[in-house]
Amino acid sequence: MSLTMIPQGAPYGVATGPDGALWFTLVHQGMVGRLVPGEEPVVHRLDPADGGPTVITPGADGAMWFTEFQGGRVSRITETGEVTSFAVGAPYGIAAGPDGAMWFTQLQADRVGRIAGDGTVTDFEVPLKGGMPSALTAGPDDAMWFTLNQGDAIGRVALDGEMTIHRLPTPGAAPVGITAGPDGALWFVEIGAGQIGRITVAGEVTEFPLPDRACRPHAIVSGPDGALWFTEWAADRLGRITLEGKVDEHDLPSPSPSPSSASSDSSVSSSSAPSHSSESSTSSDASASSVSSASLESSSSSESSAPSGSSTTSSEGTGGQAGQAGAGPDAGTARAEPHGLTVGPDGAIWVALEAGALARVEIS
């Protein structure tokens, strides 16, 4: 395992671009970066810089697309750093669809949106109100699939906007990341319940409890080894689950010092990335204004954010059925704060550490 330090800020989302480079968002600094493995990172400052860039993904047009939750924009950046933005309501997840358009979630507006190649924006209402649509991905059935963090459900939207909602069996599951698996199913993380989920296109759900139910899994990606890889935000770990449900976990190192905030609890001191929580409904403003770097990891009335998994501080990161004491790193220790992850151009797993680095993990 190796670290590439990002001295300019706090990586949140990361994705491999069609140019063979890694692209990442710096959520607190209002920047998007590009890294060719083995070289120094190059960053592009956004204008305005207060948008809180979060999730980033390649588009069908050869550019990278990303959401700015705080700024209410979906933006597009070329390899040379040219940015085009579209005004939308509090976007979080984003993915290219089978129709060549970009699809995104609006977690505070109960909508899924679509941006066509000509820039036309179309919104589709999610029938589950207050469900907080979060991450989304293209499925194998020519539809888009998305998580409903506060609705404990998985949604499917057809290309014509028809919605189907699949309720999860575990209360307080608070799903966040979702990806298409190599088996033709969709795989997702349950940040509130400490589980990995699998749903078939027919809606059949299987859940796999993790060894540490308080680890707060955040993002998930399909690996080149036929397994699924995911981040454990509260435990500072990278996890791997096979199609049969066998789980392996790897500790992630913490860069020091951390640029993401003045303390190890970035969820208290920052306001730029959405927060997902199985308990955020207990706070009158937990999902109504800004987003916290603990994003889909924690939320409380002091953090006001977007998708979250609940909890009070990043060192306590617990919620739903994941509320066991002693989970994750000890309070006061340096945090890695893993968020997004991707399969890099070199075939390794790359993880965005909000503490200030990109971690590279070779697949053995």
Coordinates of C-alpha atoms in Angstrom, one line a residue:
M1 CA 0.0 0.0 0.0
S2 CA 1.3 3.5 -0.8
L3 CA 0.1 7.1 -0.3
T4 CA 0.2 10.0 -2.7
M5 CA -0.1 13.1 -0.6
I6 CA -2.4 15.8 -1.9
P7 CA -1.0 19.0 -0.2
Q8 CA -3.7 21.2 -1.7
G9 CA -6.6 19.7 0.3
A10 CA -9.0 16.9 1.3
P11 CA -9.9 14.3 -1.4
Y12 CA -13.5 13.2 -1.3
G13 CA -14.4 11.6 -4.6
V14 CA -12.0 9.8 -7.0
A15 CA -12.5 8.2 -10.4
T16 CA -10.4 7.1 -13.4
G17 CA -10.9 9.2 -16.5
P18 CA -10.8 8.2 -20.1
D19 CA -7.4 9.9 -20.3
G20 CA -5.9 7.3 -18.1
A21 CA -5.5 9.6 -15.1
L22 CA -7.1 9.7 -11.7
W23 CA -9.4 12.6 -11.1
F24 CA -10.5 13.7 -7.6
T25 CA -12.5 16.3 -5.8
L26 CA -11.1 18.5 -3.0
V27 CA -14.4 19.1 -1.1
H28 CA -13.3 21.9 1.3
Q29 CA -11.0 23.7 -1.1
G30 CA -13.3 24.0 -4.1
M31 CA -10.9 22.2 -6.4
V32 CA -10.7 19.3 -8.8
G33 CA -7.4 17.4 -9.2
R34 CA -5.8 15.2 -11.8
L35 CA -3.1 12.6 -11.0
V36 CA -1.2 10.5 -13.4
P37 CA 0.3 7.7 -11.2
G38 CA 4.0 8.4 -10.6
E39 CA 3.7 12.1 -11.3
E40 CA 2.7 15.1 -9.2
P41 CA -1.0 16.0 -8.9
V42 CA -2.3 19.0 -10.8
V43 CA -5.3 20.8 -9.3
H44 CA -7.8 23.2 -10.9
R45 CA -9.5 25.8 -8.7
L46 CA -13.2 26.1 -9.4
D47 CA -14.9 29.5 -9.8
P48 CA -16.7 30.0 -7.5
A49 CA -14.8 27.9 -5.1
D50 CA -17.5 27.4 -2.5
G51 CA -19.4 24.6 -4.2
G52 CA -18.1 21.7 -2.2
P53 CA -17.3 19.3 -5.1
T54 CA -18.1 15.8 -4.0
V55 CA -18.7 12.8 -6.4
I56 CA -16.8 12.7 -9.7
T57 CA -17.2 10.2 -12.6
P58 CA -16.3 9.9 -16.3
G59 CA -18.9 11.0 -18.9
A60 CA -19.6 9.5 -22.3
D61 CA -18.3 12.7 -23.8
G62 CA -14.7 12.2 -22.7
A63 CA -14.9 14.7 -19.9
M64 CA -15.2 14.2 -16.1
W65 CA -18.5 15.2 -14.4
F66 CA -18.9 16.1 -10.8
T67 CA -21.5 17.4 -8.3
E68 CA -21.2 20.5 -6.2
F69 CA -23.6 19.9 -3.4
Q70 CA -23.1 23.1 -1.6
G71 CA -23.2 25.2 -4.8
G72 CA -26.2 23.5 -6.4
R73 CA -24.3 22.6 -9.6
V74 CA -23.5 19.7 -11.8
S75 CA -20.2 20.5 -13.5
R76 CA -18.1 19.2 -16.4
I77 CA -14.3 19.5 -16.6
T78 CA -12.1 18.7 -19.6
E79 CA -8.5 17.4 -19.4
T80 CA -7.3 21.0 -19.9
G81 CA -9.4 22.3 -16.9
E82 CA -12.2 24.0 -18.8
V83 CA -15.3 23.9 -16.6
T84 CA -19.0 24.1 -17.6
S85 CA -21.7 24.1 -14.9
F86 CA -25.4 23.4 -14.8
A87 CA -27.6 24.8 -11.9
V88 CA -29.5 22.0 -10.1
G89 CA -30.7 21.4 -6.6
A90 CA -28.2 20.0 -4.1
P91 CA -26.8 17.2 -6.3
Y92 CA -24.8 14.4 -4.8
G93 CA -24.5 11.1 -6.8
I94 CA -23.7 11.2 -10.5
A95 CA -23.2 8.5 -13.2
A96 CA -23.3 8.1 -16.9
G97 CA -26.4 6.4 -18.2
P98 CA -26.8 3.9 -21.0
D99 CA -28.5 6.6 -23.0
G100 CA -25.3 8.7 -23.1
A101 CA -26.7 11.3 -20.7
M102 CA -25.5 12.1 -17.2
W103 CA -27.8 11.1 -14.3
F104 CA -27.6 12.6 -10.8
T105 CA -29.5 12.6 -7.5
Q106 CA -30.9 15.6 -5.7
L107 CA -31.0 14.4 -2.2
Q108 CA -32.8 17.3 -0.6
A109 CA -35.4 17.5 -3.3
D110 CA -36.5 13.9 -3.7
R111 CA -35.6 13.9 -7.4
V112 CA -33.3 12.2 -9.8
G113 CA -32.1 14.4 -12.7
R114 CA -30.8 13.8 -16.2
I115 CA -28.6 16.1 -18.3
A116 CA -28.7 15.4 -22.0
G117 CA -25.8 16.0 -24.4
D118 CA -27.3 19.4 -25.4
G119 CA -27.4 20.5 -21.7
T120 CA -31.2 20.0 -21.3
V121 CA -32.0 19.1 -17.7
T122 CA -34.9 16.9 -16.8
D123 CA -36.1 16.1 -13.3
F124 CA -37.9 12.9 -12.2
E125 CA -39.8 12.9 -8.9
V126 CA -39.0 10.1 -6.4
P127 CA -42.2 8.8 -4.9
L128 CA -40.7 8.1 -1.5
K129 CA -40.7 11.5 0.1
G130 CA -37.8 12.4 2.4
G131 CA -35.9 9.3 1.2
M132 CA -32.8 11.3 0.4
P133 CA -31.7 9.8 -2.9
S134 CA -27.9 9.5 -2.7
A135 CA -25.5 7.5 -4.9
L136 CA -26.5 6.0 -8.2
T137 CA -25.1 3.8 -10.9
A138 CA -26.1 2.4 -14.3
G139 CA -27.6 -1.1 -14.0
P140 CA -27.3 -4.0 -16.4
D141 CA -31.0 -3.6 -17.4
D142 CA -30.7 -0.2 -19.1
A143 CA -31.9 1.7 -16.1
M144 CA -30.3 3.7 -13.3
W145 CA -30.3 2.4 -9.7
F146 CA -29.9 4.6 -6.7
T147 CA -29.9 4.5 -2.9
L148 CA -32.4 6.2 -0.6
N149 CA -30.4 6.9 2.5
Q150 CA -33.2 8.0 4.7
G151 CA -35.8 5.8 3.1
D152 CA -33.9 2.5 3.7
A153 CA -34.6 1.6 0.1
I154 CA -33.1 1.1 -3.3
G155 CA -34.7 2.9 -6.3
R156 CA -34.7 2.1 -10.0
V157 CA -35.5 4.7 -12.6
A158 CA -36.1 3.7 -16.2
L159 CA -34.8 6.0 -19.0
D160 CA -38.3 7.3 -19.4
G161 CA -38.5 8.3 -15.7
E162 CA -40.6 5.4 -14.4
M163 CA -39.7 4.7 -10.8
T164 CA -39.6 1.5 -8.8
I165 CA -38.8 1.5 -5.1
H166 CA -37.5 -1.6 -3.3
R167 CA -37.6 -1.5 0.5
L168 CA -34.7 -3.0 2.4
P169 CA -35.4 -5.6 5.2
T170 CA -33.2 -3.9 7.8
P171 CA -34.6 -0.8 9.5
G172 CA -32.0 2.0 9.8
A173 CA -29.9 0.5 6.9
A174 CA -29.2 4.0 5.5
P175 CA -27.7 2.8 2.2
V176 CA -25.2 5.1 0.5
G177 CA -22.8 3.8 -2.2
I178 CA -24.0 1.5 -5.0
T179 CA -22.3 -0.1 -8.0
A180 CA -23.1 -2.8 -10.6
G181 CA -21.5 -6.1 -9.7
P182 CA -19.9 -8.7 -12.0
D183 CA -22.8 -11.0 -11.3
G184 CA -25.5 -8.9 -12.9
A185 CA -26.8 -7.6 -9.6
L186 CA -26.4 -4.2 -7.9
W187 CA -24.2 -4.1 -4.7
F188 CA -24.5 -1.3 -2.1
V189 CA -23.4 -0.4 1.4
E190 CA -25.6 0.1 4.5
I191 CA -23.8 2.8 6.5
G192 CA -26.3 2.7 9.3
A193 CA -26.5 -1.1 9.7
G194 CA -22.9 -2.0 9.0
Q195 CA -23.8 -4.3 6.1
I196 CA -23.1 -4.9 2.4
G197 CA -26.3 -5.4 0.3
R198 CA -27.0 -7.1 -3.0
I199 CA -30.2 -6.6 -5.0
T200 CA -31.1 -8.3 -8.3
V201 CA -32.8 -6.5 -11.1
A202 CA -35.9 -8.4 -10.0
G203 CA -35.7 -6.7 -6.5
E204 CA -34.4 -9.7 -4.5
V205 CA -32.3 -8.4 -1.6
T206 CA -29.5 -10.2 0.3
E207 CA -27.6 -8.5 3.1
F208 CA -24.2 -9.5 4.5
P209 CA -23.3 -8.2 8.0
L210 CA -19.8 -6.9 8.3
P211 CA -17.5 -8.1 11.2
D212 CA -17.5 -4.6 12.6
R213 CA -21.1 -3.4 12.4
A214 CA -20.0 0.1 13.5
C215 CA -17.4 0.6 10.6
R216 CA -19.8 2.8 8.6
P217 CA -19.3 1.6 5.0
H218 CA -19.5 4.5 2.6
A219 CA -18.6 3.8 -1.0
I220 CA -18.3 0.6 -3.1
V221 CA -16.8 -0.4 -6.5
S222 CA -16.5 -3.5 -8.5
G223 CA -12.9 -4.7 -8.6
P224 CA -11.0 -6.4 -11.5
D225 CA -10.7 -9.5 -9.3
G226 CA -14.4 -10.3 -9.4
A227 CA -15.0 -9.0 -5.9
L228 CA -16.5 -5.8 -4.5
W229 CA -14.3 -3.2 -2.7
F230 CA -15.7 -0.7 -0.2
T231 CA -14.5 2.0 2.3
E232 CA -15.2 1.8 6.0
W233 CA -15.3 5.5 7.0
A234 CA -15.5 5.1 10.8
A235 CA -12.9 2.4 11.0
D236 CA -10.3 3.8 8.5
R237 CA -10.3 0.5 6.5
L238 CA -10.7 -0.8 3.0
G239 CA -13.0 -3.8 2.7
R240 CA -13.4 -6.5 0.1
I241 CA -16.3 -8.9 -0.2
T242 CA -16.6 -11.8 -2.6
L243 CA -19.8 -12.7 -4.4
E244 CA -20.3 -15.5 -1.8
G245 CA -20.1 -12.9 1.1
K246 CA -16.6 -13.5 2.4
V247 CA -15.1 -10.3 3.8
D248 CA -11.5 -9.2 4.1
E249 CA -10.4 -5.9 5.6
H250 CA -7.3 -3.7 5.2
D251 CA -6.2 -0.9 7.5
L252 CA -5.6 2.4 5.8
P253 CA -2.8 4.7 6.9
S254 CA -3.5 8.2 8.1
P255 CA -1.5 11.1 6.5
S256 CA -0.3 13.6 9.0
P257 CA -1.0 16.4 9.5
S258 CA -4.6 16.3 8.2
P259 CA -5.5 19.3 6.0
S260 CA -9.2 18.6 6.1
S261 CA -10.0 20.4 9.3
A262 CA -8.7 21.8 12.5
S263 CA -9.5 18.6 14.5
S264 CA -9.9 14.9 13.8
D265 CA -13.7 15.5 13.8
S266 CA -14.1 17.1 10.4
S267 CA -17.8 16.7 10.6
V268 CA -18.0 19.4 13.2
S269 CA -15.7 22.0 11.7
S270 CA -16.6 21.8 8.0
S271 CA -19.5 22.3 5.8
S272 CA -19.1 21.0 2.3
A273 CA -19.9 17.4 1.6
P274 CA -23.3 15.7 2.1
S275 CA -23.9 13.7 5.3
H276 CA -26.0 10.5 5.3
S277 CA -27.5 9.2 8.5
S278 CA -30.0 6.7 9.8
E279 CA -30.7 9.1 12.6
S280 CA -30.6 12.5 10.8
S281 CA -34.4 12.7 10.9
T282 CA -34.1 13.4 14.6
S283 CA -32.4 16.7 13.9
S284 CA -34.6 19.5 12.5
D285 CA -31.9 20.6 10.1
A286 CA -29.8 17.5 9.6
S287 CA -30.3 17.4 5.9
A288 CA -31.5 20.9 5.1
S289 CA -28.6 23.1 4.5
S290 CA -24.8 22.6 4.0
V291 CA -23.0 19.3 3.8
S292 CA -20.4 18.0 6.2
S293 CA -17.2 16.2 5.3
A294 CA -18.4 13.3 7.3
S295 CA -21.0 13.2 4.5
L296 CA -22.8 10.0 4.3
E297 CA -21.1 9.1 7.5
S298 CA -22.5 11.3 10.2
S299 CA -25.0 14.0 10.9
S300 CA -26.3 15.9 13.9
S301 CA -27.9 19.2 14.5
S302 CA -24.4 20.8 14.8
E303 CA -23.4 19.5 11.4
S304 CA -26.3 20.1 9.1
S305 CA -25.5 18.2 6.0
A306 CA -26.7 15.9 3.3
P307 CA -26.6 12.1 3.0
S308 CA -25.4 10.5 6.2
G309 CA -25.2 7.4 8.2
S310 CA -25.7 9.1 11.6
S311 CA -23.6 9.7 14.6
T312 CA -22.3 12.6 16.6
T313 CA -18.6 12.9 15.8
S314 CA -16.3 11.3 13.4
S315 CA -14.5 9.5 16.2
E316 CA -17.8 8.0 17.4
G317 CA -19.3 7.3 13.9
T318 CA -22.2 5.1 15.0
G319 CA -25.8 4.9 14.1
G320 CA -28.7 2.5 13.4
Q321 CA -27.6 -1.0 14.2
A322 CA -23.9 0.0 14.0
G323 CA -23.9 1.7 17.4
Q324 CA -21.5 -0.6 19.3
A325 CA -19.0 1.3 21.4
G326 CA -15.3 1.3 20.6
A327 CA -15.7 1.1 16.8
G328 CA -13.0 2.6 14.6
P329 CA -9.9 4.4 15.7
D330 CA -9.4 5.7 19.2
A331 CA -10.6 9.2 19.9
G332 CA -7.7 11.7 19.4
T333 CA -5.8 9.5 17.0
A334 CA -5.1 10.7 13.4
R335 CA -7.8 9.7 11.0
A336 CA -7.6 8.6 7.4
E337 CA -11.3 9.3 6.6
P338 CA -11.8 7.2 3.5
H339 CA -14.6 8.2 1.2
G340 CA -14.6 7.4 -2.5
L341 CA -12.7 4.7 -4.3
T342 CA -12.0 3.6 -7.8
V343 CA -10.1 1.0 -9.9
G344 CA -7.1 3.0 -11.2
P345 CA -5.6 2.9 -14.6
D346 CA -2.9 0.6 -13.2
G347 CA -5.5 -2.0 -12.0
A348 CA -5.0 -1.1 -8.3
I349 CA -7.7 0.2 -5.9
W350 CA -7.3 3.9 -5.2
V351 CA -9.0 5.4 -2.2
A352 CA -9.7 9.1 -1.5
L353 CA -8.6 9.9 2.1
E354 CA -10.1 13.2 3.3
A355 CA -7.1 13.5 5.6
G356 CA -5.1 14.6 2.6
A357 CA -4.0 11.7 0.3
L358 CA -4.9 9.1 -2.2
A359 CA -4.1 5.6 -1.1
R360 CA -3.1 2.9 -3.6
V361 CA -3.8 -0.8 -2.8
E362 CA -2.5 -3.5 -5.1
I363 CA -4.8 -6.4 -5.7
S364 CA -2.9 -9.6 -5.0

